[in-house]
XYZ file of C-alpha atoms in Angstrom:
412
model
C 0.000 0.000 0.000
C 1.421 3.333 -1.145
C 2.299 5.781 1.851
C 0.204 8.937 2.520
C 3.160 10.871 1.506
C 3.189 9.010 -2.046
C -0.324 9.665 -2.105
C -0.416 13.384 -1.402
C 2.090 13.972 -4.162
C -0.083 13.343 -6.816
C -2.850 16.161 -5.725
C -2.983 19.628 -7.863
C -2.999 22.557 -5.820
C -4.486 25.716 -7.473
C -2.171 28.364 -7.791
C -1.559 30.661 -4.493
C -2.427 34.012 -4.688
C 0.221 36.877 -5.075
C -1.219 37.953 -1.670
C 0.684 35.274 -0.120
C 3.828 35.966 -1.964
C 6.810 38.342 -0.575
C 5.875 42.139 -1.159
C 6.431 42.935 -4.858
C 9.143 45.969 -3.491
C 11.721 43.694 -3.445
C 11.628 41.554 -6.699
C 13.362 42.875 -9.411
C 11.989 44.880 -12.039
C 10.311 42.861 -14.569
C 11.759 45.060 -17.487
C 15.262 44.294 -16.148
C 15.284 40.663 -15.712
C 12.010 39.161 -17.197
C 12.352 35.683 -16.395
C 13.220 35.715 -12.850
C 9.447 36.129 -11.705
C 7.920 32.379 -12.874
C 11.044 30.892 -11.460
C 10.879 32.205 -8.076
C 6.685 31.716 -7.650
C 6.780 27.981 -8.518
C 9.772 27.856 -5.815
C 7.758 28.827 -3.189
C 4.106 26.935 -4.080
C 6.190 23.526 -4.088
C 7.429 24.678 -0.327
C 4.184 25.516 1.206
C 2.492 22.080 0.040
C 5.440 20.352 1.166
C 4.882 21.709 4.856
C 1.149 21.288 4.060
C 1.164 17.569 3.732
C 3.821 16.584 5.820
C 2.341 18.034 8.631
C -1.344 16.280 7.497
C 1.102 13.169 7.349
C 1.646 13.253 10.956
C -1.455 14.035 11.857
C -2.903 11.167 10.298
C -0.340 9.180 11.760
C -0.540 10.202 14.934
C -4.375 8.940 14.763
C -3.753 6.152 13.601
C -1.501 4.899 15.963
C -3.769 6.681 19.243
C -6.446 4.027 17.368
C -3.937 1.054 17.246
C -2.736 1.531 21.077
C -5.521 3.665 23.272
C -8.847 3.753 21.180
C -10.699 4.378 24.297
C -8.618 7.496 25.443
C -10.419 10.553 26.343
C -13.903 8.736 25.346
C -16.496 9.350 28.732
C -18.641 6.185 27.277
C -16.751 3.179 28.158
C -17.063 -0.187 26.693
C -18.634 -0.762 30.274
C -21.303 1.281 30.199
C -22.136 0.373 26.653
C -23.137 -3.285 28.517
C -24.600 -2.132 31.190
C -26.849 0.124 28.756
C -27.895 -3.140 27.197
C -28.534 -4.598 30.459
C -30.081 -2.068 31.434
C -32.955 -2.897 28.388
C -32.944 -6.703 27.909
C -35.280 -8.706 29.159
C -37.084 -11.619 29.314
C -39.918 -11.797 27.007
C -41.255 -15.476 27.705
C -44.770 -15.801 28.328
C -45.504 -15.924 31.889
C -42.844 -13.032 32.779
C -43.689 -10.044 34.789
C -42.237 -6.781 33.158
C -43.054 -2.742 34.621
C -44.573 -0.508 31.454
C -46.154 2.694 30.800
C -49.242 3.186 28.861
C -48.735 5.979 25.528
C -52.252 5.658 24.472
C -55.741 3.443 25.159
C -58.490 2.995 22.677
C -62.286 0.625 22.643
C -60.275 -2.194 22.976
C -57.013 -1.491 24.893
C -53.888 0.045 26.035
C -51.001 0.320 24.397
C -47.695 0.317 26.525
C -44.244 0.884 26.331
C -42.086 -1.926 28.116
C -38.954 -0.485 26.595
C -38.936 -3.759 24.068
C -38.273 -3.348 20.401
C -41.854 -2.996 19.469
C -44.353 -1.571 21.696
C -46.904 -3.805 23.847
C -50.531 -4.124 23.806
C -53.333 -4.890 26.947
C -56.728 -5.900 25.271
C -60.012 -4.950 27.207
C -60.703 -8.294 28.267
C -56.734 -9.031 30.465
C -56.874 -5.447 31.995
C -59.435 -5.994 35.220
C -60.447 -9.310 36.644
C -64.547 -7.819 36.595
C -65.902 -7.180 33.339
C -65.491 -3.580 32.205
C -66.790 -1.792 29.234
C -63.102 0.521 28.509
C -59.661 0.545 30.556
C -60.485 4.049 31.842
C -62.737 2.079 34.350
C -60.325 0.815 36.144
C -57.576 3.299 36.010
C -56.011 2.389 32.935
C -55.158 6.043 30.937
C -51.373 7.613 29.304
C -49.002 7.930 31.653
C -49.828 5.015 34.482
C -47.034 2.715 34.687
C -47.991 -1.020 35.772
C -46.374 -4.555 36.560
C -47.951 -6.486 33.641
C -47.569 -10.158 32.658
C -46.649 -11.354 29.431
C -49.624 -13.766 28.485
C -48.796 -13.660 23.975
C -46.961 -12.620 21.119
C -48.802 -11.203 18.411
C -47.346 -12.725 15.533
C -48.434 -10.240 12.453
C -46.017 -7.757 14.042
C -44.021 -9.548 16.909
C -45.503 -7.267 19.440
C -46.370 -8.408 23.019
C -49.754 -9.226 24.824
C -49.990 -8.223 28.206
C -52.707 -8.847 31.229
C -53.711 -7.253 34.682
C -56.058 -9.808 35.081
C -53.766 -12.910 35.367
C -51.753 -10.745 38.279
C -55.161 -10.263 40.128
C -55.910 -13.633 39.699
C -53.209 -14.414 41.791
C -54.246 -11.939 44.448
C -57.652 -12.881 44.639
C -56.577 -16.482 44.999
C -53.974 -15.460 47.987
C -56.939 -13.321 49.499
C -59.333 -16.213 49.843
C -56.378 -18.405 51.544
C -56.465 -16.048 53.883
C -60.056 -15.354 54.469
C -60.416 -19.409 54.738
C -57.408 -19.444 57.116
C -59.313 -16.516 59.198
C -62.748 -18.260 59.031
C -64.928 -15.153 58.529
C -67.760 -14.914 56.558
C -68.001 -13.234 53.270
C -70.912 -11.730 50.925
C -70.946 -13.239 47.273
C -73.161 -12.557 44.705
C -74.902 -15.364 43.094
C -74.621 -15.252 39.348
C -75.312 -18.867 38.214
C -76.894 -22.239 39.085
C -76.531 -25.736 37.882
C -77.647 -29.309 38.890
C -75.689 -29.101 42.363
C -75.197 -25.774 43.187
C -75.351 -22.169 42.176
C -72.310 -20.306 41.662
C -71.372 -17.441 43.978
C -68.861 -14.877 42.649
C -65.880 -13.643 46.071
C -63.292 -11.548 46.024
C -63.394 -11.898 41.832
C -63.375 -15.627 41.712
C -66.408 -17.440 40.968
C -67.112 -20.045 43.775
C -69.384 -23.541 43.739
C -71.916 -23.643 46.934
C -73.734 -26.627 46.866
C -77.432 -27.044 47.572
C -76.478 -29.077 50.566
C -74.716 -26.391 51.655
C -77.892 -23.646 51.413
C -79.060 -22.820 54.659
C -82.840 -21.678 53.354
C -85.076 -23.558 50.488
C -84.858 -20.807 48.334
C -84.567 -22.179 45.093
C -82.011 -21.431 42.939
C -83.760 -18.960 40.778
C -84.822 -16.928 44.226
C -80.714 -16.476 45.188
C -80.227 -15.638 41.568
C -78.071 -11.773 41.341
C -78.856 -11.884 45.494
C -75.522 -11.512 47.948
C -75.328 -14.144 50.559
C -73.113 -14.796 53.117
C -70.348 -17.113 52.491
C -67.582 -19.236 54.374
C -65.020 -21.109 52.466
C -64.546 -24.724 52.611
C -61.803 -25.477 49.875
C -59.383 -23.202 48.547
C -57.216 -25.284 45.702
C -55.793 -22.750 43.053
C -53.875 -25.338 41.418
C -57.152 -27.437 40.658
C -59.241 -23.905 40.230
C -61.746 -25.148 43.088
C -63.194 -22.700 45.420
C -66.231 -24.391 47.515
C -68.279 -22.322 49.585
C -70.727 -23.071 52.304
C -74.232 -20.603 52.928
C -74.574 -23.085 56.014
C -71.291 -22.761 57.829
C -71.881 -18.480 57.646
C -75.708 -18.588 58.397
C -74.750 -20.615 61.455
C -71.994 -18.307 62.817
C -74.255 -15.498 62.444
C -76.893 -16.993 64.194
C -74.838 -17.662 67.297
C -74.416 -14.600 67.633
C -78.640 -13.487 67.985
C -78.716 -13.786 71.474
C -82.148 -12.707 73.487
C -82.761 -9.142 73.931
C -79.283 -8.557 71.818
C -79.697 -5.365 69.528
C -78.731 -5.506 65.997
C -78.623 -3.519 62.596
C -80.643 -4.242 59.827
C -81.847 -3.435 56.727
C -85.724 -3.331 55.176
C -85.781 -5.937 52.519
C -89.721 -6.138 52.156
C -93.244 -4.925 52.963
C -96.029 -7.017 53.926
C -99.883 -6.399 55.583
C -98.667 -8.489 58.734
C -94.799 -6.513 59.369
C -91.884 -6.270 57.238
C -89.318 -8.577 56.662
C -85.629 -7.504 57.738
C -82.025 -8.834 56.530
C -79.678 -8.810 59.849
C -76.456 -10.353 58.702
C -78.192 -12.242 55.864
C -80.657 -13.854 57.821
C -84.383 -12.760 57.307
C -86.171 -11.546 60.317
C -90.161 -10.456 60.923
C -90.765 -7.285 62.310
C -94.302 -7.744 63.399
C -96.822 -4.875 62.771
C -97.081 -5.037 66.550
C -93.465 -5.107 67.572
C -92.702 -1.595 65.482
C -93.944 1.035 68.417
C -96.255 1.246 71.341
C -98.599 3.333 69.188
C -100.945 1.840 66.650
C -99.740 1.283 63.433
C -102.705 1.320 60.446
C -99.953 1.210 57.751
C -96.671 0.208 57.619
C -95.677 2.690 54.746
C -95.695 5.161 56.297
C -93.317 3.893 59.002
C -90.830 1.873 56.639
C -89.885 1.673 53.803
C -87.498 -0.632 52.093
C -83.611 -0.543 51.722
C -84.209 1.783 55.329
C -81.294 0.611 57.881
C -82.812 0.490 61.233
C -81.963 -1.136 64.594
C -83.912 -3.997 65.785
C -83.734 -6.014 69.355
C -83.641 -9.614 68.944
C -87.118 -11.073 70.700
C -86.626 -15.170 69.408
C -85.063 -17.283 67.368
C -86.279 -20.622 66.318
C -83.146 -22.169 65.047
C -84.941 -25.163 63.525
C -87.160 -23.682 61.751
C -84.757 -20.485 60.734
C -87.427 -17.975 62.083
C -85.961 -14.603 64.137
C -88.843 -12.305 65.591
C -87.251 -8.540 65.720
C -88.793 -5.658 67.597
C -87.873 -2.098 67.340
C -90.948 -1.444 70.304
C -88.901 -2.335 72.944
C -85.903 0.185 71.709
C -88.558 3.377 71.937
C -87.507 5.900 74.661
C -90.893 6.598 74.935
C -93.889 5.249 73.239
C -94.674 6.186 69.576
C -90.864 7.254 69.308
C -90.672 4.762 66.063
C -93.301 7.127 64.705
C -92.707 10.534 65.259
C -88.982 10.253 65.946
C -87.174 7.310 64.219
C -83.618 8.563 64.765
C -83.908 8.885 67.973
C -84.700 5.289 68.644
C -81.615 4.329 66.608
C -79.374 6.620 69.498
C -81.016 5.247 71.736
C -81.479 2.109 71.252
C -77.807 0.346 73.146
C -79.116 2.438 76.291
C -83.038 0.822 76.432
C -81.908 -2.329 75.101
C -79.574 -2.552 78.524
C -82.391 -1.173 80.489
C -84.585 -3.968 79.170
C -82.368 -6.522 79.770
C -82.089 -5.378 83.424
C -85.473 -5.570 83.985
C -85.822 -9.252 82.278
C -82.506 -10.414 84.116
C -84.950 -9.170 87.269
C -87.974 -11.215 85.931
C -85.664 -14.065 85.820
C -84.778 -13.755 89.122
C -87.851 -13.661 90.672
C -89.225 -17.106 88.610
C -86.069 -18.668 89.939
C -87.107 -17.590 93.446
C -90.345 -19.093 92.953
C -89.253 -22.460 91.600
C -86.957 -22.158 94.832
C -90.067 -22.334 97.277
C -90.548 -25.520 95.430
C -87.191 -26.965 95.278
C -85.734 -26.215 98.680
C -83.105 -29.286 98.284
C -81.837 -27.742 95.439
C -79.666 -25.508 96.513
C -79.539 -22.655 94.407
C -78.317 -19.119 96.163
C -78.505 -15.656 95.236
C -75.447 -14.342 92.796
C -73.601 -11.110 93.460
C -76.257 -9.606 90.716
C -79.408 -10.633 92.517
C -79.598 -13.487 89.876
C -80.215 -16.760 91.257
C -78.302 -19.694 90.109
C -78.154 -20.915 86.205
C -81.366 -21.449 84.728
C -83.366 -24.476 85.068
C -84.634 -27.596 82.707
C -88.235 -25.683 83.319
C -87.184 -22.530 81.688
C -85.619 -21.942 78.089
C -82.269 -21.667 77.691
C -82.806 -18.428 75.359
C -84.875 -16.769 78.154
C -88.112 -15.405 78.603
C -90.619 -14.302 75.942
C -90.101 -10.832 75.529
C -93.101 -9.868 73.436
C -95.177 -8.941 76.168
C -92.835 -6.928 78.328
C -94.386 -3.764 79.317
C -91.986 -0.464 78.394
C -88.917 0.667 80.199
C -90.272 3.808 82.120
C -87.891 6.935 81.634
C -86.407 8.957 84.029
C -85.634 12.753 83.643
């Protein structure tokens, strides 16, 4: 390979100007010696592109051999930093992997997000909530929120990734209802199916399986059809997708908790000529027309209405037969209270409900007294509370009938 010396001398220069000559004063005069000038001009173009190129020459030179020997020098951007940019935006694009994104725009049927991948990613409608929506915006879904997404697809007209928010709340729901089962609380789901066995309940997102068997009323499965009911779990298997759910197990918890002359909140669910039916913790009580206030009653209208929350004192519960006989009467500060002044019965009603139970725990009392008179070998004594012993085979373990218990008189 020729030299870049050997290779410069080849180039044409165009002539210099006289500018760069020495001043004209001290050439000879033309007329005296005319051949002098051409000589001396030519001399000193061939001098100036010598020093021209030799000095291009060593730079070149001198590049070339900083390139050879120290490529890097005086560069900020290592070699280093060039990997750990590429680090910084590889990753794993199998399906099942979680990546972090930011959604650049959202349309009828999607989102479209950025995942810093070589071609944009897309979230249809139907992978971006667990609940069925009608657009993303629903839930939150709009330019500029940045999610952890999972990739679920690859489209393959234009290599581009498909992405869900429903398979990551899957998960959560899933991890929710181990916990819920490991708590044993009860639940509301919403019953949105039925088959053969069972109707199908939907919790926390998933939908669940209760069996008939496991249906505390005889409601049919039509009746508990778009109704909530309270739930408890029974099975929680993600891996086999089973989530079994028992009405039973939840009506019976909450109806351990009805005890006599206990006070409770409820909500109006129906009308009817003979009182008005009322949901307390999914179980379906009867207000009689006669329990709702000391003062007569004609129409029950014009008293309640339904979807009003109200409290109610418990008067009986007939577990076999699933009955619960409610009374807001007894929770009146003063008769016709229910009436005139509704809100102030639901103040109130903690304070008479105690004062009532005083008085029955007194009632009590004085039957066990009696019996006493009869039973002298029995040895039962007087408690600390002026209540006499536990209660008897003769008397029902729930108490007294309430219904007939005259009002708690109010003192100024």
């Amino acid at each position: 390979m020729a030299s870049l010396a050997q290779q410069f001398t080849g180039l044409r220069c165009s002539p210099l100007s006289t500018s760069r000559l020495s001043k004209p004063s001290i050439l000879p005069k033309q007329n005296k010696m005319p051949g002098l000038l051409p000589i001396v001009s030519a001399a000193v173009i061939s001098n100036a592109q010598t020093k021209e190129r030799l000095k291009l020459k060593e730079i070149f030179e001198d590049a070339h051999e900083r390139c050879r020997t120290a490529p890097m020098e005086g560069v900020s951007f290592t070699l280093d930093s060039f990997y750990n940019a590429l680090e910084k935006y590889d990753f794993n694009s199998e399906i099942g992997t979680k990546v972090r994104g930011t959604v650049f725009n959202i349309d009828n049927n999607g989102a479209l997000v950025d995942i810093t991948a070589k071609s944009s990613a897309y979230l249809p409608l139907q992978e971006a909530c667990i609940h069925k929506i009608k657009s993303v915006e629903e839930v939150g879904i709009v330019p500029g929120v940045r999610e952890e997404f999972v990739i679920i697809g690859e489209n393959e007209a234009d290599d581009s990734l498909i992405l869900s928010l429903k398979s990551i709340q899957y998960d959560l729901a899933w991890e929710r209802c181990r916990q819920l089962q490991a708590e044993d609380v009860v639940v509301k789901g919403k019953v949105v199916g039925a088959n053969k066995g069972g109707v199908v309940a939907v919790v926390e997102g998933l939908r669940g399986f209760v069996p008939f068997s496991q249906i505390s009323t005889k409601s049919t499965a039509e009746d508990l059809l778009e109704k909530e009911i309270p739930l408890k779990f029974v099975e929680v298997d993600e891996e086999q997708s089973r989530l079994v759910l028992s009405n039973r197990k939840a009506m019976a918890d909450n109806q351990a908790q009805l005890g006599i002359g206990s006070v409770v909140i409820g909500t109006v669910q129906s009308l009817k000529p003979y009182g008005a039916f009322i949901d307390i913790g999914g179980i379906n009580g009867l207000l009689h027309v006669s329990q709702i206030s000391h003062d007569r009653v004609s129409d029950i209208a014009t008293v309640l209405q339904p979807g009003d929350t109200l409290k109610v004192m418990i008067l009986s519960h007939d577990r076999e037969r699933g009955r619960v006989s409610l009374s807001t009467k007894k929770l009146e500060p003063t008769p016709g209270d229910m009436i005139r002044n509704p809100t102030l019965v639901f103040e109130k009603a903690e304070e008479m409900a105690q004062t009532f139970r005083q008085r029955i725990a007194q009632a009590e009392a004085m039957a066990r007294a009696d019996m006493l008179r009869f039973q002298p070998e029995s040895g039962l004594t007087l408690s600390s509370d002026g209540i006499l012993g536990p209660l008897t085979s003769d008397l029902p373990v729930e108490g007294l009938d309430l219904s007939d218990v005259p009002p708690a008189e109010v003192t100024d």
